[in-house]
Structures are given as structure tokens and as C-alpha cells.
mmCIF file of C-alpha atoms in Angstrom:
data_model
loop_
_atom_site.group_PDB
_atom_site.id
_atom_site.type_symbol
_atom_site.label_atom_id
_atom_site.label_comp_id
_atom_site.label_asym_id
_atom_site.label_seq_id
_atom_site.Cartn_x
_atom_site.Cartn_y
_atom_site.Cartn_z
ATOM 1 C CA UNK A 1 -84.311 -86.308 50.880
ATOM 2 C CA UNK A 2 -83.665 -90.230 52.334
ATOM 3 C CA UNK A 3 -81.781 -90.547 48.988
ATOM 4 C CA UNK A 4 -80.413 -87.640 49.493
ATOM 5 C CA UNK A 5 -79.353 -88.246 53.215
ATOM 6 C CA UNK A 6 -78.290 -91.839 52.102
ATOM 7 C CA UNK A 7 -75.933 -90.299 49.623
ATOM 8 C CA UNK A 8 -74.602 -87.777 52.161
ATOM 9 C CA UNK A 9 -73.644 -90.726 54.624
ATOM 10 C CA UNK A 10 -72.453 -93.138 52.304
ATOM 11 C CA UNK A 11 -70.113 -91.030 50.360
ATOM 12 C CA UNK A 12 -68.876 -88.275 53.502
ATOM 13 C CA UNK A 13 -65.490 -89.884 52.759
ATOM 14 C CA UNK A 14 -65.227 -89.301 49.043
ATOM 15 C CA UNK A 15 -66.620 -85.241 50.056
ATOM 16 C CA UNK A 16 -63.937 -85.015 52.344
ATOM 17 C CA UNK A 17 -61.061 -86.270 50.404
ATOM 18 C CA UNK A 18 -62.601 -83.712 47.959
ATOM 19 C CA UNK A 19 -62.095 -80.918 50.381
ATOM 20 C CA UNK A 20 -58.647 -81.857 51.408
ATOM 21 C CA UNK A 21 -57.499 -82.073 48.058
ATOM 22 C CA UNK A 22 -59.060 -78.618 47.850
ATOM 23 C CA UNK A 23 -57.362 -76.988 50.782
ATOM 24 C CA UNK A 24 -53.598 -78.974 49.461
ATOM 25 C CA UNK A 25 -54.600 -76.566 46.559
ATOM 26 C CA UNK A 26 -54.954 -73.553 48.396
ATOM 27 C CA UNK A 27 -51.881 -74.272 49.848
ATOM 28 C CA UNK A 28 -49.835 -75.096 47.102
ATOM 29 C CA UNK A 29 -50.935 -71.948 45.611
ATOM 30 C CA UNK A 30 -50.344 -69.758 48.845
ATOM 31 C CA UNK A 31 -46.783 -71.310 48.324
ATOM 32 C CA UNK A 32 -46.213 -69.984 45.032
ATOM 33 C CA UNK A 33 -47.920 -66.509 45.788
ATOM 34 C CA UNK A 34 -45.708 -63.279 46.880
ATOM 35 C CA UNK A 35 -47.623 -61.146 48.814
ATOM 36 C CA UNK A 36 -47.436 -57.910 48.899
ATOM 37 C CA UNK A 37 -48.010 -56.701 52.421
ATOM 38 C CA UNK A 38 -48.703 -58.957 55.548
ATOM 39 C CA UNK A 39 -52.052 -57.281 55.812
ATOM 40 C CA UNK A 40 -53.366 -59.437 52.516
ATOM 41 C CA UNK A 41 -51.484 -62.736 53.401
ATOM 42 C CA UNK A 42 -53.295 -61.941 57.000
ATOM 43 C CA UNK A 43 -56.718 -61.546 55.058
ATOM 44 C CA UNK A 44 -56.315 -64.122 52.867
ATOM 45 C CA UNK A 45 -55.802 -66.446 56.232
ATOM 46 C CA UNK A 46 -59.231 -65.092 57.933
ATOM 47 C CA UNK A 47 -60.775 -66.189 54.845
ATOM 48 C CA UNK A 48 -59.275 -69.708 54.848
ATOM 49 C CA UNK A 49 -60.168 -69.921 58.701
ATOM 50 C CA UNK A 50 -63.975 -69.035 57.865
ATOM 51 C CA UNK A 51 -64.453 -71.478 55.168
ATOM 52 C CA UNK A 52 -62.782 -74.492 57.734
ATOM 53 C CA UNK A 53 -65.395 -73.454 60.090
ATOM 54 C CA UNK A 54 -68.059 -73.633 57.388
ATOM 55 C CA UNK A 55 -66.939 -77.023 56.448
ATOM 56 C CA UNK A 56 -66.646 -78.190 60.135
ATOM 57 C CA UNK A 57 -70.321 -77.033 61.146
ATOM 58 C CA UNK A 58 -71.507 -78.572 58.053
ATOM 59 C CA UNK A 59 -69.576 -81.820 58.658
ATOM 60 C CA UNK A 60 -71.448 -81.814 62.429
ATOM 61 C CA UNK A 61 -74.691 -81.973 60.661
ATOM 62 C CA UNK A 62 -74.234 -84.805 58.735
ATOM 63 C CA UNK A 63 -76.195 -88.049 61.029
ATOM 64 C CA UNK A 64 -74.950 -91.732 61.143
ATOM 65 C CA UNK A 65 -72.079 -93.610 62.932
ATOM 66 C CA UNK A 66 -70.067 -93.820 59.906
ATOM 67 C CA UNK A 67 -70.120 -90.077 59.377
ATOM 68 C CA UNK A 68 -69.082 -89.653 62.973
ATOM 69 C CA UNK A 69 -66.545 -91.998 62.460
ATOM 70 C CA UNK A 70 -65.210 -90.471 59.295
ATOM 71 C CA UNK A 71 -65.596 -86.859 61.084
ATOM 72 C CA UNK A 72 -63.906 -88.220 63.782
ATOM 73 C CA UNK A 73 -60.827 -89.732 61.757
ATOM 74 C CA UNK A 74 -60.298 -87.025 58.976
ATOM 75 C CA UNK A 75 -60.866 -84.023 62.102
ATOM 76 C CA UNK A 76 -57.082 -84.595 62.829
ATOM 77 C CA UNK A 77 -56.038 -85.085 59.663
ATOM 78 C CA UNK A 78 -57.375 -81.531 58.800
ATOM 79 C CA UNK A 79 -55.745 -80.405 61.909
ATOM 80 C CA UNK A 80 -52.584 -81.550 61.067
ATOM 81 C CA UNK A 81 -52.798 -80.284 57.716
ATOM 82 C CA UNK A 82 -53.718 -76.793 58.743
ATOM 83 C CA UNK A 83 -51.616 -76.598 61.138
ATOM 84 C CA UNK A 84 -48.411 -76.663 59.567
ATOM 85 C CA UNK A 85 -49.767 -74.625 56.433
ATOM 86 C CA UNK A 86 -50.024 -71.234 58.744
ATOM 87 C CA UNK A 87 -46.888 -71.647 60.334
ATOM 88 C CA UNK A 88 -45.279 -72.455 57.146
ATOM 89 C CA UNK A 89 -46.828 -69.192 55.865
ATOM 90 C CA UNK A 90 -45.943 -66.900 58.884
ATOM 91 C CA UNK A 91 -42.584 -67.925 58.592
ATOM 92 C CA UNK A 92 -42.467 -66.594 55.016
ATOM 93 C CA UNK A 93 -44.294 -63.870 55.393
ATOM 94 C CA UNK A 94 -42.008 -63.199 58.689
ATOM 95 C CA UNK A 95 -38.886 -63.657 55.959
ATOM 96 C CA UNK A 96 -40.628 -61.638 53.559
ATOM 97 C CA UNK A 97 -40.728 -58.841 56.044
ATOM 98 C CA UNK A 98 -37.522 -58.826 57.496
ATOM 99 C CA UNK A 99 -36.042 -58.587 53.534
ATOM 100 C CA UNK A 100 -38.244 -55.739 53.506
ATOM 101 C CA UNK A 101 -37.381 -54.132 56.519
ATOM 102 C CA UNK A 102 -33.971 -55.025 55.317
ATOM 103 C CA UNK A 103 -34.580 -53.147 52.038
ATOM 104 C CA UNK A 104 -36.005 -50.176 53.277
ATOM 105 C CA UNK A 105 -33.441 -49.436 55.743
ATOM 106 C CA UNK A 106 -30.848 -50.443 53.188
ATOM 107 C CA UNK A 107 -32.607 -47.131 51.276
ATOM 108 C CA UNK A 108 -33.267 -45.480 54.306
ATOM 109 C CA UNK A 109 -29.547 -45.460 54.432
ATOM 110 C CA UNK A 110 -29.056 -44.716 50.973
ATOM 111 C CA UNK A 111 -31.077 -41.650 51.290
ATOM 112 C CA UNK A 112 -29.343 -40.510 54.071
ATOM 113 C CA UNK A 113 -26.315 -40.727 51.817
ATOM 114 C CA UNK A 114 -28.190 -38.981 49.420
ATOM 115 C CA UNK A 115 -28.785 -36.414 51.673
ATOM 116 C CA UNK A 116 -25.649 -35.794 52.895
ATOM 117 C CA UNK A 117 -24.242 -35.427 49.709
ATOM 118 C CA UNK A 118 -26.572 -32.824 48.230
ATOM 119 C CA UNK A 119 -25.885 -30.953 51.365
ATOM 120 C CA UNK A 120 -22.534 -31.344 50.875
ATOM 121 C CA UNK A 121 -23.123 -29.769 47.033
ATOM 122 C CA UNK A 122 -25.709 -27.350 48.217
ATOM 123 C CA UNK A 123 -22.846 -26.122 50.060
ATOM 124 C CA UNK A 124 -20.234 -26.402 47.583
ATOM 125 C CA UNK A 125 -22.779 -24.489 45.267
ATOM 126 C CA UNK A 126 -23.025 -22.325 47.988
ATOM 127 C CA UNK A 127 -19.068 -21.548 47.992
ATOM 128 C CA UNK A 128 -19.341 -21.653 44.418
ATOM 129 C CA UNK A 129 -21.941 -18.724 43.604
ATOM 130 C CA UNK A 130 -19.648 -16.128 46.237
ATOM 131 C CA UNK A 131 -16.857 -16.893 44.220
ATOM 132 C CA UNK A 132 -18.689 -16.821 41.059
ATOM 133 C CA UNK A 133 -20.262 -13.051 42.602
ATOM 134 C CA UNK A 134 -16.557 -12.261 43.854
ATOM 135 C CA UNK A 135 -15.171 -13.063 40.717
ATOM 136 C CA UNK A 136 -18.109 -10.967 38.895
ATOM 137 C CA UNK A 137 -17.367 -7.482 41.239
ATOM 138 C CA UNK A 138 -13.977 -8.681 40.383
ATOM 139 C CA UNK A 139 -14.561 -8.969 36.424
ATOM 140 C CA UNK A 140 -16.239 -5.133 36.393
ATOM 141 C CA UNK A 141 -13.525 -3.657 38.296
ATOM 142 C CA UNK A 142 -11.276 -4.822 35.924
ATOM 143 C CA UNK A 143 -13.647 -3.770 33.016
ATOM 144 C CA UNK A 144 -14.002 -0.279 34.066
ATOM 145 C CA UNK A 145 -10.077 -0.338 34.974
ATOM 146 C CA UNK A 146 -9.565 -1.504 31.565
ATOM 147 C CA UNK A 147 -11.923 1.093 29.741
ATOM 148 C CA UNK A 148 -10.226 4.071 32.198
ATOM 149 C CA UNK A 149 -6.377 2.379 30.562
ATOM 150 C CA UNK A 150 -8.075 2.523 26.964
ATOM 151 C CA UNK A 151 -9.057 6.194 27.289
ATOM 152 C CA UNK A 152 -5.600 7.091 29.105
ATOM 153 C CA UNK A 153 -4.128 4.989 25.736
ATOM 154 C CA UNK A 154 -6.155 6.869 23.740
ATOM 155 C CA UNK A 155 -5.203 10.636 25.347
ATOM 156 C CA UNK A 156 -1.740 9.520 25.080
ATOM 157 C CA UNK A 157 -1.619 8.082 21.446
ATOM 158 C CA UNK A 158 -3.494 11.892 20.522
ATOM 159 C CA UNK A 159 -0.139 13.077 22.491
ATOM 160 C CA UNK A 160 1.927 11.273 20.625
ATOM 161 C CA UNK A 161 0.678 12.082 17.364
ATOM 162 C CA UNK A 162 0.690 15.712 18.602
ATOM 163 C CA UNK A 163 4.354 15.330 19.327
ATOM 164 C CA UNK A 164 5.159 13.300 16.288
ATOM 165 C CA UNK A 165 3.270 16.162 14.074
ATOM 166 C CA UNK A 166 5.625 18.671 16.566
ATOM 167 C CA UNK A 167 9.175 16.747 15.924
ATOM 168 C CA UNK A 168 8.301 16.531 11.970
ATOM 169 C CA UNK A 169 7.903 20.328 11.823
ATOM 170 C CA UNK A 170 10.746 20.644 14.064
ATOM 171 C CA UNK A 171 12.756 18.170 11.965
ATOM 172 C CA UNK A 172 11.323 20.511 8.745
ATOM 173 C CA UNK A 173 12.473 23.464 10.983
ATOM 174 C CA UNK A 174 16.158 21.633 11.331
ATOM 175 C CA UNK A 175 16.677 20.371 7.460
ATOM 176 C CA UNK A 176 15.751 23.835 6.177
ATOM 177 C CA UNK A 177 17.999 25.311 8.701
ATOM 178 C CA UNK A 178 20.739 23.022 7.691
ATOM 179 C CA UNK A 179 20.220 24.021 4.379
ATOM 180 C CA UNK A 180 20.695 28.048 4.813
ATOM 181 C CA UNK A 181 23.774 27.394 7.193
ATOM 182 C CA UNK A 182 25.133 25.127 4.153
ATOM 183 C CA UNK A 183 24.708 28.111 2.195
ATOM 184 C CA UNK A 184 25.790 30.435 4.846
ATOM 185 C CA UNK A 185 29.065 28.305 4.503
ATOM 186 C CA UNK A 186 29.576 27.816 0.971
ATOM 187 C CA UNK A 187 27.930 31.911 0.020
ATOM 188 C CA UNK A 188 30.885 34.459 -1.036
ATOM 189 C CA UNK A 189 30.175 38.326 -0.568
ATOM 190 C CA UNK A 190 32.691 39.284 -2.994
ATOM 191 C CA UNK A 191 30.617 38.076 -6.289
ATOM 192 C CA UNK A 192 33.387 35.548 -7.010
ATOM 193 C CA UNK A 193 31.872 31.674 -6.295
ATOM 194 C CA UNK A 194 33.556 28.231 -7.115
ATOM 195 C CA UNK A 195 30.816 25.941 -7.378
ATOM 196 C CA UNK A 196 32.000 21.905 -6.646
ATOM 197 C CA UNK A 197 29.726 19.641 -8.159
ATOM 198 C CA UNK A 198 30.834 15.908 -7.146
ATOM 199 C CA UNK A 199 29.591 12.406 -7.955
ATOM 200 C CA UNK A 200 28.959 14.188 -11.699
ATOM 201 C CA UNK A 201 29.063 10.474 -12.883
ATOM 202 C CA UNK A 202 25.534 9.737 -10.912
ATOM 203 C CA UNK A 203 24.509 12.759 -11.725
ATOM 204 C CA UNK A 204 24.807 13.422 -14.829
ATOM 205 C CA UNK A 205 22.839 9.470 -15.016
ATOM 206 C CA UNK A 206 20.459 10.887 -13.323
ATOM 207 C CA UNK A 207 19.894 13.898 -15.813
ATOM 208 C CA UNK A 208 20.098 11.506 -18.832
ATOM 209 C CA UNK A 209 17.426 9.652 -17.072
ATOM 210 C CA UNK A 210 15.330 12.669 -16.420
ATOM 211 C CA UNK A 211 15.207 12.033 -12.391
ATOM 212 C CA UNK A 212 16.762 15.591 -11.724
ATOM 213 C CA UNK A 213 17.376 17.159 -15.305
ATOM 214 C CA UNK A 214 18.888 20.608 -13.519
ATOM 215 C CA UNK A 215 20.554 21.337 -10.195
ATOM 216 C CA UNK A 216 20.616 24.409 -8.350
ATOM 217 C CA UNK A 217 24.371 26.169 -6.971
ATOM 218 C CA UNK A 218 24.373 27.379 -3.253
ATOM 219 C CA UNK A 219 23.412 31.690 -3.129
ATOM 220 C CA UNK A 220 26.431 33.809 -3.265
ATOM 221 C CA UNK A 221 26.704 37.774 -3.205
ATOM 222 C CA UNK A 222 28.257 40.748 -4.941
ATOM 223 C CA UNK A 223 28.245 42.331 -1.231
ATOM 224 C CA UNK A 224 26.904 41.608 2.196
ATOM 225 C CA UNK A 225 23.992 43.611 1.088
ATOM 226 C CA UNK A 226 24.557 43.168 -2.613
ATOM 227 C CA UNK A 227 22.681 41.306 -4.893
ATOM 228 C CA UNK A 228 21.526 37.739 -4.271
ATOM 229 C CA UNK A 229 22.515 35.079 -6.890
ATOM 230 C CA UNK A 230 23.157 31.435 -7.829
ATOM 231 C CA UNK A 231 23.596 29.152 -10.981
ATOM 232 C CA UNK A 232 21.552 26.366 -12.580
ATOM 233 C CA UNK A 233 23.353 24.188 -14.444
ATOM 234 C CA UNK A 234 22.234 20.992 -17.069
ATOM 235 C CA UNK A 235 24.258 17.912 -17.344
ATOM 236 C CA UNK A 236 22.399 16.497 -20.233
ATOM 237 C CA UNK A 237 21.915 19.933 -21.549
ATOM 238 C CA UNK A 238 18.762 22.349 -22.084
ATOM 239 C CA UNK A 239 16.969 23.335 -25.288
ATOM 240 C CA UNK A 240 18.786 23.325 -28.331
ATOM 241 C CA UNK A 241 21.698 21.635 -25.900
ATOM 242 C CA UNK A 242 19.669 19.041 -24.893
ATOM 243 C CA UNK A 243 21.626 15.765 -24.983
ATOM 244 C CA UNK A 244 24.980 17.195 -27.096
ATOM 245 C CA UNK A 245 25.824 20.449 -25.055
ATOM 246 C CA UNK A 246 26.408 21.188 -20.710
ATOM 247 C CA UNK A 247 24.225 23.889 -20.166
ATOM 248 C CA UNK A 248 25.040 26.952 -17.499
ATOM 249 C CA UNK A 249 22.392 29.717 -16.555
ATOM 250 C CA UNK A 250 22.881 32.563 -14.784
ATOM 251 C CA UNK A 251 19.575 33.217 -11.792
ATOM 252 C CA UNK A 252 19.295 36.389 -10.059
ATOM 253 C CA UNK A 253 17.214 36.118 -6.858
ATOM 254 C CA UNK A 254 15.592 38.030 -4.038
ATOM 255 C CA UNK A 255 17.559 39.242 -1.351
ATOM 256 C CA UNK A 256 16.894 40.817 2.103
ATOM 257 C CA UNK A 257 18.553 44.142 0.485
ATOM 258 C CA UNK A 258 16.804 43.835 -3.106
ATOM 259 C CA UNK A 259 15.327 47.789 -1.942
ATOM 260 C CA UNK A 260 18.489 49.238 -1.264
ATOM 261 C CA UNK A 261 19.567 48.027 -4.785
ATOM 262 C CA UNK A 262 20.109 49.762 -8.400
ATOM 263 C CA UNK A 263 17.450 47.504 -10.670
ATOM 264 C CA UNK A 264 17.907 46.123 -13.461
ATOM 265 C CA UNK A 265 20.721 44.093 -12.567
ATOM 266 C CA UNK A 266 23.469 45.414 -15.092
ATOM 267 C CA UNK A 267 26.157 43.224 -14.389
ATOM 268 C CA UNK A 268 28.713 41.474 -16.565
ATOM 269 C CA UNK A 269 29.124 38.136 -15.482
ATOM 270 C CA UNK A 270 31.357 35.418 -16.448
ATOM 271 C CA UNK A 271 30.946 32.202 -16.247
ATOM 272 C CA UNK A 272 33.990 29.491 -16.558
ATOM 273 C CA UNK A 273 34.012 24.994 -16.308
ATOM 274 C CA UNK A 274 37.614 25.092 -15.004
ATOM 275 C CA UNK A 275 40.481 22.635 -16.458
ATOM 276 C CA UNK A 276 42.121 21.129 -12.870
ATOM 277 C CA UNK A 277 45.334 21.232 -14.587
ATOM 278 C CA UNK A 278 45.039 25.124 -14.974
ATOM 279 C CA UNK A 279 45.259 25.229 -18.886
ATOM 280 C CA UNK A 280 42.404 25.264 -20.793
ATOM 281 C CA UNK A 281 39.293 27.013 -19.322
ATOM 282 C CA UNK A 282 36.036 27.033 -20.938
ATOM 283 C CA UNK A 283 34.651 30.515 -20.185
ATOM 284 C CA UNK A 284 31.197 32.350 -21.543
ATOM 285 C CA UNK A 285 30.521 36.143 -20.601
ATOM 286 C CA UNK A 286 27.388 38.103 -21.168
ATOM 287 C CA UNK A 287 26.350 41.547 -20.128
ATOM 288 C CA UNK A 288 22.438 41.163 -18.557
ATOM 289 C CA UNK A 289 19.531 42.536 -21.457
ATOM 290 C CA UNK A 290 17.997 45.037 -18.806
ATOM 291 C CA UNK A 291 14.381 44.725 -20.816
ATOM 292 C CA UNK A 292 14.555 40.929 -20.022
ATOM 293 C CA UNK A 293 12.767 39.915 -17.045
ATOM 294 C CA UNK A 294 15.131 37.789 -16.047
ATOM 295 C CA UNK A 295 17.315 41.157 -14.866
ATOM 296 C CA UNK A 296 14.511 42.858 -12.694
ATOM 297 C CA UNK A 297 14.232 43.274 -9.343
ATOM 298 C CA UNK A 298 12.328 39.500 -8.440
ATOM 299 C CA UNK A 299 9.248 39.133 -7.184
ATOM 300 C CA UNK A 300 9.200 35.302 -6.535
ATOM 301 C CA UNK A 301 11.972 33.612 -4.661
ATOM 302 C CA UNK A 302 14.336 33.183 -8.032
ATOM 303 C CA UNK A 303 13.720 35.165 -11.690
ATOM 304 C CA UNK A 304 14.009 32.988 -14.532
ATOM 305 C CA UNK A 305 17.205 31.647 -15.438
ATOM 306 C CA UNK A 306 19.086 33.142 -18.463
ATOM 307 C CA UNK A 307 22.492 32.090 -19.428
ATOM 308 C CA UNK A 308 24.206 29.634 -22.118
ATOM 309 C CA UNK A 309 22.322 26.723 -23.236
ATOM 310 C CA UNK A 310 25.360 25.349 -25.763
ATOM 311 C CA UNK A 311 27.910 26.035 -22.641
ATOM 312 C CA UNK A 312 30.511 23.160 -23.106
ATOM 313 C CA UNK A 313 29.720 20.211 -25.313
ATOM 314 C CA UNK A 314 29.091 17.038 -23.945
ATOM 315 C CA UNK A 315 32.682 15.218 -25.915
ATOM 316 C CA UNK A 316 34.628 17.570 -24.733
ATOM 317 C CA UNK A 317 33.980 16.638 -21.000
ATOM 318 C CA UNK A 318 34.120 12.695 -22.140
ATOM 319 C CA UNK A 319 37.460 13.594 -23.773
ATOM 320 C CA UNK A 320 40.426 13.271 -22.220
ATOM 321 C CA UNK A 321 40.856 16.948 -20.603
ATOM 322 C CA UNK A 322 41.158 17.661 -16.989
ATOM 323 C CA UNK A 323 37.386 19.390 -16.735
ATOM 324 C CA UNK A 324 36.634 16.248 -14.737
ATOM 325 C CA UNK A 325 38.877 14.504 -11.581
ATOM 326 C CA UNK A 326 37.883 12.182 -9.220
ATOM 327 C CA UNK A 327 34.507 12.256 -10.669
ATOM 328 C CA UNK A 328 34.317 15.862 -9.794
ATOM 329 C CA UNK A 329 33.886 19.232 -11.724
ATOM 330 C CA UNK A 330 34.311 22.949 -10.594
ATOM 331 C CA UNK A 331 32.500 26.142 -11.603
ATOM 332 C CA UNK A 332 33.315 29.509 -11.458
ATOM 333 C CA UNK A 333 31.410 32.471 -11.614
ATOM 334 C CA UNK A 334 32.784 36.128 -11.245
ATOM 335 C CA UNK A 335 30.019 39.083 -10.845
ATOM 336 C CA UNK A 336 31.892 42.322 -12.352
ATOM 337 C CA UNK A 337 31.114 44.848 -9.664
ATOM 338 C CA UNK A 338 32.242 47.696 -11.555
ATOM 339 C CA UNK A 339 29.086 50.637 -10.586
ATOM 340 C CA UNK A 340 28.210 48.974 -7.403
#
């Protein structure tokens, strides 16, 4: 114990120097330390104060004049070393606290700005939602109106189709009436009929090509209430005369007054291709075969044609005769009214 006491008395100066170095190391650590909050720094300061008080108590227990003198010499040093440490840490903590407060204030301001923007956006979204609802309502109304319009359009289309069918039927009726009027205007009621065939070259080419081999004349009558008749011509021939002759036939048609007439038809028929210089008409005549169905009372629109398949050689038409003039020929028919 005496050796320990002597050692403590003799080496107290070295011990205090070691303590001072330890405290200075703590000071450097505190300066490099970035306290997270003021409470942590205060707690650390309190721990340091307690450590210093413990050291002072130990120093007071040391005996001897040297220890007392050394303690008296070192105490001011400790105090002067500790005092700047506390003030420096406080200033640093105060600055950090102010910086944190400034950051908090900035964050608070930014939060307020963001809240204001969010509020503005929410208002805009509310307005847009109302506009969307209004637009949706308007769109539904437009869709309903569109469906109604489509229904009306469909109804109108049906009406248009009906009108088109009606117009088509009317057109057919008009064409039929025009044909009847042409027939009536071209018809004769005395048994004599002259048939004018224009565009002869074109019509003959169509006959040669087979597109329109035969042509019917307008109807004519022996009298207003007499027999109804027409002619049928093959410009490129028919039967035995095909390709070599012009074939001409006589046709008995069903008329309105057939019930008042004598049957079978038994009137002499004369067929003529007129020479337009009135010189050499081509003439053929025949008296009907009363046993032939061609001259019985018609049960359809017209009976089977009967006549002359070798009526006129085509070569005669192509000669310098005057049967064709201005691309037109004339066929004349005479029905003998004797006995009617």
C-alpha cells in the first residue's frame, strides 16, 4: 500500500496529463460528431460532466503537498480546457438546430405549396368530372338521337325503295303505253299497211350476227273492229332462205273483236317490197290454208307466222335497184276485204 501511495504521489502529474489527453480526444470526437438532435448532445455533455466530477473526487483523495500543488496547477487548465469545449459544442448545436429549423420551415412551406397545388388540382378534377358527366349525358342524348335518326333514315329508305318500285312500274306502264300509242299511230284500219324499216344496214348486221334475227311490225286491222294482224321479217332469212333471202311472214293476232269475226281467217294476203322508183316491186300473194293453225282464232297474243321464207334474194337488195334508199326499205301489205 505504501508503494502504491508513493507511486500515486510521485506519478500524479503523469496521470493528469493522460487524463487531459483523453479529454482532448473526446473534444476532437465531439467536434467531428454530427449530433442527430440536441437531446443526444445534451446527454453526452451530462455524461462528460459526471466523468469530470468523478475525476475531481479522485484527485481530492490524493494526499501530499505535491499532489495538492499539482492539482491546484492543473485544475485551472482543466477548467479552461473544458469551458471552450462546452461553448463550442453549444454553438455548433445551435447552428445545426437553426439549419434544421430552416430546413423544416422550407419543407413546411413546400408542403403548404404542394397542398395548395393539390387543392387546385382537386378543384380542377372536380370541374373536369362535372364536365365529363355533362359530356357523358350529352353523348347519351346524341346517341339516342342518332338511333332515332337511324330509324327515321331506315323508314325513309324503305319509302324510297317503295317509291322506286312504284316509279319502275310506272315507267314500264309508260313504256307500254307509249308502245301502244306508237302502234295506234302506225296502225291502219283498211287492211292496207306500209311498214317503213330505217337503219336497214345496222339491223341487217344484227340479224347476221344473230342478236336480232327477226323483227315485228306494228299491228294493223282490216277495219276498226276487224282482224288484227302484223308482219314478221328476217333480214338475213329464215329456214330455207337463211343467209340467201329476205324472209317475210304474215301473222294473225288476237284482237278485241275476234268473237264477232268469221274463223278461220280466209282473206287473200299480198306482200310487197316496194321499189322506191316505183318500177319493179317484188310481190308475193297467197290465200290462207284454212286447215293451218296459223289462221285459226288466236288463243295467245299471236298465231304461228305464215308466209314466204324465199321472199326476196339478198343479192337483189345489194344490187343497184332502188329497194334501199337512205338506208330505208318499205314493205307493203294488202289484205283483200272481199267477203268481210
